[in-house]
mmCIF file of C-alpha atoms in Angstrom:
data_model
loop_
_atom_site.group_PDB
_atom_site.id
_atom_site.type_symbol
_atom_site.label_atom_id
_atom_site.label_comp_id
_atom_site.label_asym_id
_atom_site.label_seq_id
_atom_site.Cartn_x
_atom_site.Cartn_y
_atom_site.Cartn_z
ATOM 1 C CA ASP V 14 64.902 25.707 239.772
ATOM 2 C CA GLN V 15 68.591 25.378 238.926
ATOM 3 C CA GLN V 16 69.044 22.017 237.268
ATOM 4 C CA VAL V 17 72.795 22.495 236.867
ATOM 5 C CA LYS V 18 74.781 23.993 239.716
ATOM 6 C CA GLN V 19 78.373 25.070 240.127
ATOM 7 C CA ASN V 20 78.662 25.733 243.830
ATOM 8 C CA SER V 21 82.099 27.311 243.768
ATOM 9 C CA PRO V 22 81.992 30.766 242.191
ATOM 10 C CA SER V 23 85.773 30.971 242.166
ATOM 11 C CA LEU V 24 88.891 28.848 242.487
ATOM 12 C CA SER V 25 92.520 29.865 242.809
ATOM 13 C CA VAL V 26 95.307 27.412 241.939
ATOM 14 C CA GLN V 27 99.070 27.608 241.643
ATOM 15 C CA GLU V 28 100.591 27.092 238.213
ATOM 16 C CA GLY V 29 101.545 23.477 237.632
ATOM 17 C CA ARG V 30 99.064 22.112 240.157
ATOM 18 C CA ILE V 31 95.749 20.408 239.477
ATOM 19 C CA SER V 32 92.548 22.412 239.079
ATOM 20 C CA ILE V 33 89.310 20.623 239.908
ATOM 21 C CA LEU V 34 86.044 22.249 238.956
ATOM 22 C CA ASN V 35 82.812 20.668 240.131
ATOM 23 C CA CYS V 36 79.271 20.588 238.832
ATOM 24 C CA ASP V 37 76.084 18.992 240.155
ATOM 25 C CA TYR V 38 72.851 18.364 238.323
ATOM 26 C CA THR V 39 69.379 17.336 239.377
ATOM 27 C CA ASN V 40 67.678 16.212 236.163
ATOM 28 C CA SER V 41 68.279 12.482 235.655
ATOM 29 C CA MET V 42 67.188 12.838 232.023
ATOM 30 C CA PHE V 43 70.400 14.636 231.110
ATOM 31 C CA ASP V 44 72.489 12.363 228.894
ATOM 32 C CA TYR V 45 75.262 14.593 227.587
ATOM 33 C CA PHE V 46 77.493 16.968 229.479
ATOM 34 C CA LEU V 47 79.880 19.662 228.306
ATOM 35 C CA TRP V 48 82.383 22.114 229.699
ATOM 36 C CA TYR V 49 82.901 25.545 228.213
ATOM 37 C CA LYS V 50 85.591 28.104 228.913
ATOM 38 C CA LYS V 51 84.938 31.822 228.665
ATOM 39 C CA TYR V 52 87.383 34.705 228.520
ATOM 40 C CA PRO V 53 86.211 38.293 229.059
ATOM 41 C CA ALA V 54 84.597 39.915 226.020
ATOM 42 C CA GLU V 55 84.436 36.583 224.193
ATOM 43 C CA GLY V 56 81.816 33.923 223.746
ATOM 44 C CA PRO V 57 82.120 30.585 225.548
ATOM 45 C CA THR V 58 84.443 28.089 223.877
ATOM 46 C CA PHE V 59 83.740 24.362 223.886
ATOM 47 C CA LEU V 60 86.317 22.470 225.920
ATOM 48 C CA ILE V 61 85.343 18.853 226.453
ATOM 49 C CA SER V 62 82.233 16.703 226.683
ATOM 50 C CA ILE V 63 81.081 13.352 227.997
ATOM 51 C CA SER V 64 78.175 11.087 227.235
ATOM 52 C CA SER V 65 76.218 9.520 230.067
ATOM 53 C CA ILE V 66 77.339 6.072 228.918
ATOM 54 C CA LYS V 67 80.899 6.927 229.965
ATOM 55 C CA ASP V 68 82.422 7.889 233.261
ATOM 56 C CA LYS V 69 85.591 9.526 232.001
ATOM 57 C CA ASN V 70 86.785 11.415 228.966
ATOM 58 C CA GLU V 71 90.261 12.778 228.495
ATOM 59 C CA ASP V 72 91.673 15.344 226.082
ATOM 60 C CA GLY V 73 95.228 16.419 226.721
ATOM 61 C CA ARG V 74 95.435 18.269 230.027
ATOM 62 C CA PHE V 75 91.650 18.147 230.481
ATOM 63 C CA THR V 76 89.707 15.227 231.921
ATOM 64 C CA VAL V 77 86.014 15.139 232.714
ATOM 65 C CA PHE V 78 84.622 12.634 235.195
ATOM 66 C CA LEU V 79 80.951 11.723 235.460
ATOM 67 C CA ASN V 80 79.358 10.092 238.501
ATOM 68 C CA LYS V 81 75.775 9.398 237.494
ATOM 69 C CA SER V 82 74.686 7.969 240.812
ATOM 70 C CA ALA V 83 75.770 11.167 242.536
ATOM 71 C CA LYS V 84 74.647 13.357 239.618
ATOM 72 C CA HIS V 85 78.042 14.978 239.704
ATOM 73 C CA LEU V 86 80.700 15.805 237.169
ATOM 74 C CA SER V 87 84.088 17.360 237.503
ATOM 75 C CA LEU V 88 86.713 18.855 235.239
ATOM 76 C CA HIS V 89 90.371 18.230 236.047
ATOM 77 C CA ILE V 90 93.079 20.383 234.509
ATOM 78 C CA VAL V 91 96.603 19.037 234.921
ATOM 79 C CA PRO V 92 98.954 20.850 234.960
ATOM 80 C CA SER V 93 97.219 24.199 235.325
ATOM 81 C CA GLN V 94 98.637 27.095 233.338
ATOM 82 C CA PRO V 95 98.097 30.867 233.692
ATOM 83 C CA GLY V 96 96.342 30.847 230.315
ATOM 84 C CA ASP V 97 93.682 28.598 231.816
ATOM 85 C CA SER V 98 92.450 31.528 233.910
ATOM 86 C CA ALA V 99 88.866 32.010 232.747
ATOM 87 C CA VAL V 100 85.277 31.311 233.726
ATOM 88 C CA TYR V 101 84.302 27.668 233.274
ATOM 89 C CA PHE V 102 80.706 26.643 232.662
ATOM 90 C CA CYS V 103 79.343 23.154 232.806
ATOM 91 C CA ALA V 104 76.282 22.389 230.698
ATOM 92 C CA ALA V 105 73.929 19.485 230.181
ATOM 93 C CA SER V 106 71.497 18.338 227.531
ATOM 94 C CA TRP V 107 68.931 15.607 226.987
ATOM 95 C CA GLY V 108 67.497 14.215 223.810
ATOM 96 C CA GLY V 109 63.833 14.338 224.732
ATOM 97 C CA ARG V 110 61.053 15.540 222.445
ATOM 98 C CA GLY V 111 60.982 19.298 222.257
ATOM 99 C CA ALA V 112 64.392 19.663 223.838
ATOM 100 C CA GLY V 113 66.183 20.217 220.570
ATOM 101 C CA ASN V 114 69.830 20.647 221.445
ATOM 102 C CA MET V 115 69.089 22.966 224.323
ATOM 103 C CA LEU V 116 71.874 23.234 226.868
ATOM 104 C CA THR V 117 71.255 23.987 230.519
ATOM 105 C CA PHE V 118 74.217 25.864 231.972
ATOM 106 C CA GLY V 119 75.573 26.170 235.465
ATOM 107 C CA GLY V 120 76.412 29.581 236.879
ATOM 108 C CA GLY V 121 80.131 29.268 236.183
ATOM 109 C CA THR V 122 83.335 29.040 238.210
ATOM 110 C CA ARG V 123 86.065 31.634 237.815
ATOM 111 C CA LEU V 124 89.443 29.904 237.772
ATOM 112 C CA MET V 125 92.567 31.910 238.561
ATOM 113 C CA VAL V 126 95.905 30.204 237.963
ATOM 114 C CA LYS V 127 98.728 32.043 239.689
ATOM 115 C CA PRO V 128 102.241 31.978 238.209
ATOM 116 C CA ASP X 19 87.223 34.086 215.227
ATOM 117 C CA SER X 20 84.720 31.324 215.994
ATOM 118 C CA GLY X 21 82.915 31.686 212.671
ATOM 119 C CA VAL X 22 79.690 32.828 214.345
ATOM 120 C CA THR X 23 79.158 36.542 213.748
ATOM 121 C CA GLN X 24 76.987 38.704 215.942
ATOM 122 C CA THR X 25 76.123 42.334 215.339
ATOM 123 C CA PRO X 26 76.142 44.805 216.864
ATOM 124 C CA LYS X 27 78.684 44.169 219.634
ATOM 125 C CA HIS X 28 77.238 46.858 221.846
ATOM 126 C CA LEU X 29 73.820 48.465 221.978
ATOM 127 C CA ILE X 30 72.492 51.146 224.303
ATOM 128 C CA THR X 31 68.830 51.977 224.137
ATOM 129 C CA ALA X 32 66.041 53.424 226.242
ATOM 130 C CA THR X 33 63.257 51.643 228.037
ATOM 131 C CA GLY X 34 60.245 50.939 225.874
ATOM 132 C CA GLN X 35 62.266 50.722 222.691
ATOM 133 C CA ARG X 36 62.711 47.813 220.287
ATOM 134 C CA VAL X 37 66.014 46.395 219.055
ATOM 135 C CA THR X 38 67.122 43.669 216.672
ATOM 136 C CA LEU X 39 70.177 41.525 217.228
ATOM 137 C CA ARG X 40 71.644 39.681 214.283
ATOM 138 C CA CYS X 41 73.545 36.420 214.031
ATOM 139 C CA SER X 42 75.248 34.649 211.138
ATOM 140 C CA PRO X 43 76.013 31.012 211.941
ATOM 141 C CA ARG X 44 79.211 29.169 211.144
ATOM 142 C CA SER X 45 79.348 27.919 207.581
ATOM 143 C CA GLY X 46 77.533 24.586 207.278
ATOM 144 C CA ASP X 47 75.687 24.847 210.590
ATOM 145 C CA LEU X 48 71.919 24.611 210.305
ATOM 146 C CA SER X 49 70.961 25.228 213.919
ATOM 147 C CA VAL X 50 71.043 28.607 215.610
ATOM 148 C CA TYR X 51 70.537 29.188 219.324
ATOM 149 C CA TRP X 52 70.005 32.312 221.377
ATOM 150 C CA TYR X 53 71.095 32.625 224.994
ATOM 151 C CA GLN X 54 70.882 35.431 227.538
ATOM 152 C CA GLN X 55 73.481 36.022 230.227
ATOM 153 C CA SER X 56 72.604 38.520 232.932
ATOM 154 C CA LEU X 57 74.964 39.906 235.575
ATOM 155 C CA ASP X 58 77.656 37.199 235.643
ATOM 156 C CA GLN X 59 75.028 34.501 235.783
ATOM 157 C CA GLY X 60 74.859 31.347 233.740
ATOM 158 C CA LEU X 61 73.543 31.359 230.227
ATOM 159 C CA GLN X 62 69.787 31.023 229.895
ATOM 160 C CA PHE X 63 68.437 29.313 226.797
ATOM 161 C CA LEU X 64 65.961 31.385 224.832
ATOM 162 C CA ILE X 65 65.236 29.627 221.561
ATOM 163 C CA GLN X 66 66.613 27.294 218.866
ATOM 164 C CA TYR X 67 65.990 27.345 215.133
ATOM 165 C CA TYR X 68 66.888 24.564 212.761
ATOM 166 C CA ASN X 69 66.930 25.243 209.036
ATOM 167 C CA GLY X 70 64.371 28.017 209.344
ATOM 168 C CA GLU X 71 61.999 26.368 211.779
ATOM 169 C CA GLU X 72 61.640 26.781 215.511
ATOM 170 C CA ARG X 73 62.872 23.619 217.213
ATOM 171 C CA ALA X 74 63.002 24.315 220.934
ATOM 172 C CA LYS X 75 61.887 27.138 223.162
ATOM 173 C CA GLY X 76 63.112 28.117 226.602
ATOM 174 C CA ASN X 77 61.959 30.810 228.981
ATOM 175 C CA ILE X 78 61.733 33.433 226.293
ATOM 176 C CA LEU X 79 59.555 36.405 227.131
ATOM 177 C CA GLU X 80 56.564 37.192 224.931
ATOM 178 C CA ARG X 81 58.187 40.575 224.224
ATOM 179 C CA PHE X 82 61.029 38.692 222.548
ATOM 180 C CA SER X 83 60.824 36.937 219.200
ATOM 181 C CA ALA X 84 63.256 35.371 216.787
ATOM 182 C CA GLN X 85 63.414 33.996 213.295
ATOM 183 C CA GLN X 86 65.844 32.247 210.996
ATOM 184 C CA PHE X 87 65.962 33.290 207.385
ATOM 185 C CA PRO X 88 66.541 31.158 204.245
ATOM 186 C CA ASP X 89 70.228 32.125 204.234
ATOM 187 C CA LEU X 90 70.311 30.723 207.816
ATOM 188 C CA HIS X 91 71.106 33.976 209.553
ATOM 189 C CA SER X 92 68.934 34.708 212.553
ATOM 190 C CA GLU X 93 67.531 37.773 214.244
ATOM 191 C CA LEU X 94 66.395 38.204 217.824
ATOM 192 C CA ASN X 95 63.871 40.985 218.303
ATOM 193 C CA LEU X 96 63.448 42.513 221.739
ATOM 194 C CA SER X 97 60.559 44.940 222.229
ATOM 195 C CA SER X 98 59.127 47.092 225.009
ATOM 196 C CA LEU X 99 62.543 46.950 226.605
ATOM 197 C CA GLU X 100 62.914 47.086 230.359
ATOM 198 C CA LEU X 101 65.962 47.781 232.530
ATOM 199 C CA GLY X 102 66.080 44.091 233.431
ATOM 200 C CA ASP X 103 66.631 43.152 229.806
ATOM 201 C CA SER X 104 70.159 44.526 230.023
ATOM 202 C CA ALA X 105 72.375 41.522 229.422
ATOM 203 C CA LEU X 106 74.770 39.771 227.102
ATOM 204 C CA TYR X 107 72.951 37.994 224.312
ATOM 205 C CA PHE X 108 74.835 35.130 222.731
ATOM 206 C CA CYS X 109 74.117 33.367 219.513
ATOM 207 C CA ALA X 110 75.509 29.915 218.844
ATOM 208 C CA SER X 111 75.336 27.475 215.982
ATOM 209 C CA SER X 112 75.841 23.757 215.599
ATOM 210 C CA VAL X 113 75.948 20.926 213.141
ATOM 211 C CA ASP X 114 72.690 19.008 213.271
ATOM 212 C CA PRO X 115 72.360 16.056 213.344
ATOM 213 C CA GLY X 116 75.513 14.898 215.046
ATOM 214 C CA PHE X 117 75.337 17.500 217.760
ATOM 215 C CA ILE X 118 78.573 17.688 219.725
ATOM 216 C CA GLY X 119 78.339 21.168 221.154
ATOM 217 C CA TYR X 120 77.821 24.703 220.071
ATOM 218 C CA THR X 121 80.090 27.327 218.632
ATOM 219 C CA PHE X 122 79.296 30.657 220.221
ATOM 220 C CA GLY X 123 79.600 34.134 218.854
ATOM 221 C CA SER X 124 81.187 36.858 220.944
ATOM 222 C CA GLY X 125 77.832 38.264 221.994
ATOM 223 C CA THR X 126 75.901 41.505 221.909
ATOM 224 C CA ARG X 127 75.952 43.566 225.081
ATOM 225 C CA LEU X 128 72.589 45.279 225.461
ATOM 226 C CA THR X 129 72.236 48.124 227.929
ATOM 227 C CA VAL X 130 68.776 49.529 228.565
ATOM 228 C CA VAL X 131 68.763 52.944 230.226
#
């Protein structure tokens, strides 16, 4: 049972344009969402997060949007740069007993930004 | 360098064997997490330790075990290895309380032949 899904395995975007990566979740108990970026041969790197009490969080070129009613979040990258080419994972957590700080990850979306 | 150190980076071993993966968390982080990533899939949570004690457990096989030592480094032990255990194993650490996300190590690639 995949509680966090990234339905697009890959995305190709032209440099300077907007990249939109999508993520859907099924567990309504999730209250904190994160995006990670991963380059080959490296561990995932934290990018941006959002609490369920917000619907938008912005950090430079990166903005995350959360639509709780649709159980959907998206990551916008504007403008996209070739260095953004990587695999992007969305992840979710909830603060319930026994959950610790466990993150549930989506399967990832490979973003390719073409010069 | 993320500050989370994992050793070894690569490991090749035969089926039925036992291996130990090691992780040193970022300075000041009390929580350590282990994740498994198989075949370009998402990361699967295995287990979390906080200051030496198990805090949360995922779908970790009974053949797998972990511990966190007083100096906060952690070890993941994988025994009776099977071909399907071949994967990237990531360790991460975090500040706790005040969790705002993990810092991951660069992983250990385990190949079982």
